[in-house]
XYZ file of C-alpha atoms in Angstrom:
378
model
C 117.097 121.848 73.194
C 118.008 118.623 74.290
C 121.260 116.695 74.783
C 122.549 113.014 76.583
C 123.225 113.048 79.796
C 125.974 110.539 81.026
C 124.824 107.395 82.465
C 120.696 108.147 81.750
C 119.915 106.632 78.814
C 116.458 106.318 80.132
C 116.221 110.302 80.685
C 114.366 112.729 78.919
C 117.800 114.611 78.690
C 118.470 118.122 79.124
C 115.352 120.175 79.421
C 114.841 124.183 78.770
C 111.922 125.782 80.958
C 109.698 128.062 78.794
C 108.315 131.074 80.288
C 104.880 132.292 78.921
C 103.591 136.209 79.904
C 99.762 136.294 79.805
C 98.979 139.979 79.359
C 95.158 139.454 79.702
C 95.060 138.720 82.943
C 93.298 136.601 85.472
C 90.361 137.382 87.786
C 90.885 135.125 91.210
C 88.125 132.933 92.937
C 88.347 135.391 96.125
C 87.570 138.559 93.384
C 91.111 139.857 93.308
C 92.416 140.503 89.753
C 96.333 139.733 88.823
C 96.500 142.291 85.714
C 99.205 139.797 84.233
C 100.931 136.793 85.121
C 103.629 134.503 83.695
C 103.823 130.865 84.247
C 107.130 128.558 83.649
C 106.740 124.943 82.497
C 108.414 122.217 80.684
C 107.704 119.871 78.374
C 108.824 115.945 77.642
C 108.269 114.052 74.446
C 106.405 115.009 71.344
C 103.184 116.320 70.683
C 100.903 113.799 68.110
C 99.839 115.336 64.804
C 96.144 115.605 66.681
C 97.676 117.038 69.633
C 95.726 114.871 71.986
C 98.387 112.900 73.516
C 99.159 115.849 76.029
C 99.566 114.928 79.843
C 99.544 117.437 82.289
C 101.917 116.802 85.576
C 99.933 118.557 88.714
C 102.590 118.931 91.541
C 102.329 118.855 95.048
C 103.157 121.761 97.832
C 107.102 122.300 97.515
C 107.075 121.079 93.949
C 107.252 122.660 90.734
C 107.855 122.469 86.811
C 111.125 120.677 86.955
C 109.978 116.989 86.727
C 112.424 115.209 85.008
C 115.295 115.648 83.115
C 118.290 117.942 83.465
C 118.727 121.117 83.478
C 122.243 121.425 82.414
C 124.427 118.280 81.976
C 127.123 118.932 85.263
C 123.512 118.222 87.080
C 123.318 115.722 90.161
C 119.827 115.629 90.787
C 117.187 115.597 87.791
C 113.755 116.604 87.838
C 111.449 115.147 91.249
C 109.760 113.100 89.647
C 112.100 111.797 87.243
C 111.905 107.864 88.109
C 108.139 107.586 87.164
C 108.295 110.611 83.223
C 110.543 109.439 80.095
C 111.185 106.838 77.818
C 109.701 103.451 78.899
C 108.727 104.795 82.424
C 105.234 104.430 84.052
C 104.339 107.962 81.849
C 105.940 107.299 78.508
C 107.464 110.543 76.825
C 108.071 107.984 73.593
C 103.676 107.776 73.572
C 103.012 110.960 75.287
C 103.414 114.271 75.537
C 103.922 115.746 79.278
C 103.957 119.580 80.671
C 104.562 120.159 83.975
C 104.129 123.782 85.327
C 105.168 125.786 88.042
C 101.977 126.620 89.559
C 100.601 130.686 90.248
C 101.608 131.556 93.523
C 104.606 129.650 93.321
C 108.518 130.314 93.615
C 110.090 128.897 91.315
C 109.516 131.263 88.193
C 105.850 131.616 87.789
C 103.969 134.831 89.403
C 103.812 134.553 92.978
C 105.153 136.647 96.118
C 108.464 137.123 94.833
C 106.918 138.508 91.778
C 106.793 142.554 91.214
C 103.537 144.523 92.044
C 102.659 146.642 89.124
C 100.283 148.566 91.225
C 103.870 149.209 94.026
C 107.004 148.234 92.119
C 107.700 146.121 95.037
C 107.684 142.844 95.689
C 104.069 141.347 96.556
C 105.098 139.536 99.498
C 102.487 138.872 101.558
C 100.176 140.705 100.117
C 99.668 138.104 97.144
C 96.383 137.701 96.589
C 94.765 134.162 98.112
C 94.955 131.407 95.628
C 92.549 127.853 95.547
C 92.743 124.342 93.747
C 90.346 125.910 91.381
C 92.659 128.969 90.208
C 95.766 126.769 89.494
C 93.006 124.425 87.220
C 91.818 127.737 85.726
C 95.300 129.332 84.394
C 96.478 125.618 83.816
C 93.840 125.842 81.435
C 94.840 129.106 79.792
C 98.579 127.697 79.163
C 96.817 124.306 77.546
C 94.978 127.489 75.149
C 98.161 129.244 74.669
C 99.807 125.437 74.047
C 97.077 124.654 71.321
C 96.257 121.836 73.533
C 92.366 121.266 73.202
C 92.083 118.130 75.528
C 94.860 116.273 78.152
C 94.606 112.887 77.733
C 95.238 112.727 81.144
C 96.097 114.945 83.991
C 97.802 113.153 86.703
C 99.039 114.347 90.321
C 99.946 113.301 93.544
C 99.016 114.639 96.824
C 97.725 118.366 95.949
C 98.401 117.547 92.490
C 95.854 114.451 92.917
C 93.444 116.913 94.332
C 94.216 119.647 91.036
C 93.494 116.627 88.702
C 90.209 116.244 90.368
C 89.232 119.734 90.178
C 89.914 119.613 86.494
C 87.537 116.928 85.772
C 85.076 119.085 87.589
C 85.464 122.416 85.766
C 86.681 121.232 82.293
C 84.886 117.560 81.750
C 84.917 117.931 78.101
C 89.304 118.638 78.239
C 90.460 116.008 80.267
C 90.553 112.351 78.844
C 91.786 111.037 82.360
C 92.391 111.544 85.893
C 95.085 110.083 87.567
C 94.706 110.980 91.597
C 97.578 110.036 93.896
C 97.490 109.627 97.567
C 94.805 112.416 97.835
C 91.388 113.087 99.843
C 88.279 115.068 98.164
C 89.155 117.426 101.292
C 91.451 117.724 104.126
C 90.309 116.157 107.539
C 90.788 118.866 110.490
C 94.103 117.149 111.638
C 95.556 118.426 108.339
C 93.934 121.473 108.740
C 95.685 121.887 112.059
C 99.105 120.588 110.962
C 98.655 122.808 107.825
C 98.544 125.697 110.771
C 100.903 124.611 112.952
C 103.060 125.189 110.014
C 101.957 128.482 109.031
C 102.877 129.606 112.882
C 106.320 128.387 112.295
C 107.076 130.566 109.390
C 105.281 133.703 111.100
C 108.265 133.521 114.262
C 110.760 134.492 110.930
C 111.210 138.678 110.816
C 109.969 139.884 107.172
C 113.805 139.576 106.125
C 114.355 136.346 108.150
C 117.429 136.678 110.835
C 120.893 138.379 110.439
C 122.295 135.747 108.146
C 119.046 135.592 105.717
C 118.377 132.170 107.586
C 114.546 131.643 108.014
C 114.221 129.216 110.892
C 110.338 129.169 111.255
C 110.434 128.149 107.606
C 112.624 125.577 107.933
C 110.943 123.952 111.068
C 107.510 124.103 108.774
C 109.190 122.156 106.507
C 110.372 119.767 109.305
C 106.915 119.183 110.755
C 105.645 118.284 107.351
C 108.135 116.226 106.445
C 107.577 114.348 109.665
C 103.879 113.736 108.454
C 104.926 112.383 105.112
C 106.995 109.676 106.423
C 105.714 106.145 108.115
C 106.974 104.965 111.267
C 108.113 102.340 109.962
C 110.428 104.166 107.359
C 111.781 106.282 109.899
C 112.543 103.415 111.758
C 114.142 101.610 109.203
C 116.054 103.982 107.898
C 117.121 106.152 111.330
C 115.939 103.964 114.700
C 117.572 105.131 117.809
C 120.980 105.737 116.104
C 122.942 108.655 117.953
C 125.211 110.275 115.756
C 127.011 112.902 118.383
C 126.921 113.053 121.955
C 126.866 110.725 125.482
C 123.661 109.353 125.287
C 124.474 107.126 128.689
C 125.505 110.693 130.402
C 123.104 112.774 128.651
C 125.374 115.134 127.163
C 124.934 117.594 124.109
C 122.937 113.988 122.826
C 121.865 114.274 118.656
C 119.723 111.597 117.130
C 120.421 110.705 113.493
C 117.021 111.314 112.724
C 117.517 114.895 114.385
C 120.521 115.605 112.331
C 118.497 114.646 109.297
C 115.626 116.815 110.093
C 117.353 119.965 111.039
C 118.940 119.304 107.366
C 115.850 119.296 105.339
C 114.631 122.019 106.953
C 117.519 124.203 106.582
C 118.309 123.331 102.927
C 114.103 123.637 101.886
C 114.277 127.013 104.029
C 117.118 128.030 101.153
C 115.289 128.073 98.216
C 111.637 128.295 98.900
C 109.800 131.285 99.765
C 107.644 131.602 102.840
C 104.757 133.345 101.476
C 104.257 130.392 98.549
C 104.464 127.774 101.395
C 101.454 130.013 103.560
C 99.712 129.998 100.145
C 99.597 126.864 99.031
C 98.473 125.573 102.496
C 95.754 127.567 102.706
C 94.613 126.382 99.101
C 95.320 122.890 100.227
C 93.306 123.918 103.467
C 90.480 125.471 101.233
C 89.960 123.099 98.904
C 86.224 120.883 99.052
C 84.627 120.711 95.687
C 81.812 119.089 97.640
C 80.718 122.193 98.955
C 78.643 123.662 96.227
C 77.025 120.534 96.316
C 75.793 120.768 99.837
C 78.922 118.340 100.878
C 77.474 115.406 98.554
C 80.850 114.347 96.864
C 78.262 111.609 94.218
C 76.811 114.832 93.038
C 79.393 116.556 92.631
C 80.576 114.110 90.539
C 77.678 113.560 88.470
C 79.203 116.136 85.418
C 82.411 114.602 85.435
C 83.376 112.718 81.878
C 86.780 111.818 82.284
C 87.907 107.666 83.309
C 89.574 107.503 86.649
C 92.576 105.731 87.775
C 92.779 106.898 91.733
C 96.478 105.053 93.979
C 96.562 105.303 97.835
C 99.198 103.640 99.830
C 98.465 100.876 103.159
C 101.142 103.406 105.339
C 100.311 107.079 104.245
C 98.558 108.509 106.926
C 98.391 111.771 105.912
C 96.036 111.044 103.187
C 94.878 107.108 104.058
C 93.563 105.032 101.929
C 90.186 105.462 103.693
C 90.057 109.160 102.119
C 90.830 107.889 98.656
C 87.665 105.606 98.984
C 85.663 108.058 99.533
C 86.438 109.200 95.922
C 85.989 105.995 94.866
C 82.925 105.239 96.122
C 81.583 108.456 95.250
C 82.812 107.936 91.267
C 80.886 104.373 91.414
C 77.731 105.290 92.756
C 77.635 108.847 90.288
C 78.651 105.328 87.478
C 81.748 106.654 86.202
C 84.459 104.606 85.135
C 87.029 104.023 87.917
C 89.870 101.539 88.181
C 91.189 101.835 92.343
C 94.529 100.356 94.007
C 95.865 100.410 97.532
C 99.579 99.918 97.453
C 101.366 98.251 99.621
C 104.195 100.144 101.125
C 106.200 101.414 104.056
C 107.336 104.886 102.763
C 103.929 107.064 104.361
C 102.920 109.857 102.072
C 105.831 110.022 100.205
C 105.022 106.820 98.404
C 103.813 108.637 95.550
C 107.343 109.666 94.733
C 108.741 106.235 95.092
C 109.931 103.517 92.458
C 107.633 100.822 94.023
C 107.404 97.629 91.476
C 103.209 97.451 92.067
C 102.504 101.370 91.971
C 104.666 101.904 89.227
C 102.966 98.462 86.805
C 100.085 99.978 88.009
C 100.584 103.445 86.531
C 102.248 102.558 83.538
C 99.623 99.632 82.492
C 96.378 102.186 83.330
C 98.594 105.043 80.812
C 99.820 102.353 78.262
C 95.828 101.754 78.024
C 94.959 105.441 77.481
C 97.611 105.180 74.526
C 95.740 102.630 72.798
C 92.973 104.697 73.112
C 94.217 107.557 71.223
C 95.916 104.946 68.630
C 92.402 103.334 68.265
């Protein structure tokens, strides 16, 4: 199943997704029933002789299953988040072991839009039924039965995925060990609700089959606007500034910024391989989600049946999720008196921080999971 890859000793190697059909079926939270549904995953390091050394790997909008490792060794590019899961890294496959899943509604091998209709023998499109936070906890749950994994020591996620591992402390206190949240909020503030839309728009200018040459433009300028969000200032100053990389910018003529160029890149290569449906989806789960809610918006309470330790990361230049939001978890975990360890990194990289190889973050991470290891060796 596994091989070396050249030059990445510290790799989990070459990786083979598993695909698992659940014939029983799952009833949604908005009452719609998916008769089946099949969800892909992988898995990193080795299952203990207790099986409780699982960690689950929540991802965020455009991710999916493929978090580290290869998938073949000619490769360039390994798994997203491939710097922070293997041997030695922040979460250890040589103390744990980690499944990350494409999640329902997804494109990228699990059921979603691109998936057949029993009921039409077509494609579901846009007709797939409305997914939440809480249905992606619920069938993550029914792969950890079909896994023979009784209890996660930890389920960790960044962004959405931060906002999945909360959810699953919520509805399954008794199978998670930990929750590692990532640059996330207990709900989105109306400016992310409105980007979230402006977004959705985008894709909605793109016919059903997208333009003559299967290009989808509206999806590919959603993925530009969010992108934008995810980045600092600062970063995109660092890394682009005013730098003009065609044109007379002292006549005016046919004029194109690097950061332009870069832009226009990202959003025609994401516009490639993900589908427009999922990305409509998933922002309206992200929109959705507020635990709170049943609990008359009183986060402490909501809290209050929650068993699991905490470990919850936000970032000094992500202002898509500040660090103002993750406090609000954190205060809400200390005054319901649940164990909660909090840090506010440092960094320059916005919203994407969670994805990057900073020193602090990453000692962070790795020292709160080398901890939960002792516990299960205790």
């Amino acid at each position: 199943m596994k091989a070396s890859v050249p030059d990445t000793r510290d790799s989990v190697g070459i990786v083979e997704p598993q695909l698992l059909r659940f014939e029983q079926g799952v009833t949604l939270q908005c009452g719609e029933v998916l008769p089946n549904f099949e969800l892909i995953y992988e898995t990193y390091g080795q299952l203990n002789a207790d099986r409780s050394n699982a960690i689950l790997i929540c991802h965020a909008l455009s991710g999916h299953h493929h978090a580290a490792g290869y998938h073949h060794e000619n490769e360039t590019r390994p798994g997203w988040w491939d710097n922070c899961i293997g041997p030695g890294k922040p979460i250890d496959t040589s103390k744990f072991h980690v499944v990350s899943l494409n999640n329902l509604g997804g494109c990228h091998g699990s059921t979603g839009p691109r998936s057949t209709n029993p009921s039409t023998g077509e494609p579901y499109g846009e007709t797939f039924p409305t997914v939440t936070v809480r249905d992606w906890v619920n069938t993550q749950a029914i792969l950890a039965d079909a896994l023979n994994i009784e209890k996660f020591a930890a389920v960790v996620g960044g962004s959405l995925g931060g906002m999945q591992a909360l959810q699953w402390a919520i509805d399954f206190p008794d199978r998670i060990g930990h929750a590692v949240l990532i640059a996330c909020a207990p709900k989105l503030s109306a400016q992310n609700i409105a980007f979230n839309e402006i977004a959705r728009l985008a894709i909605k200018m793109d016919s059903v089959d997208g333009s003559s040459d299967g290009a989808l433009p509206g999806l590919g300028l959603a993925r530009m606007i969010g992108h934008v969000t995810y980045l600092s200032d600062d970063s995109m100053g660092t890394k682009f500034g005013r730098e003009v990389k065609s044109g007379d910018i002292e006549q005016g003529k046919d004029v194109q910024f690097q950061v332009e160029s870069y832009l226009h890149y990202q959003g025609s290569r994401f516009a490639q391989t993900f589908d427009p449906n999922t990305y409509v989806l998933v922002t309206r789960a992200l929109d959705y989600f507020d635990p709170a809610m049943e609990h008359n918006d009183n986060l402490e309470n909501t809290l209050r049946r929650v068993k699991a330790k905490f470990l919850v990361i936000s970032f000094s230049s992500d202002w898509r999720f500040s660090p103002e939001r993750s406090d609000e978890i954190v205060d809400a975990l200390v005054a319901a008196g649940k164990p909660t360890v909090s840090a506010n990194i440092t960094s320059s990289f916005g919203h994407d921080s969670f994805l990057m190889d900073i020193p602090r973050y990453f000692n962070v991470l790795k020292k709160y999971l080398a901890s939960v290891a002792e516990e299960l060796d205790a």
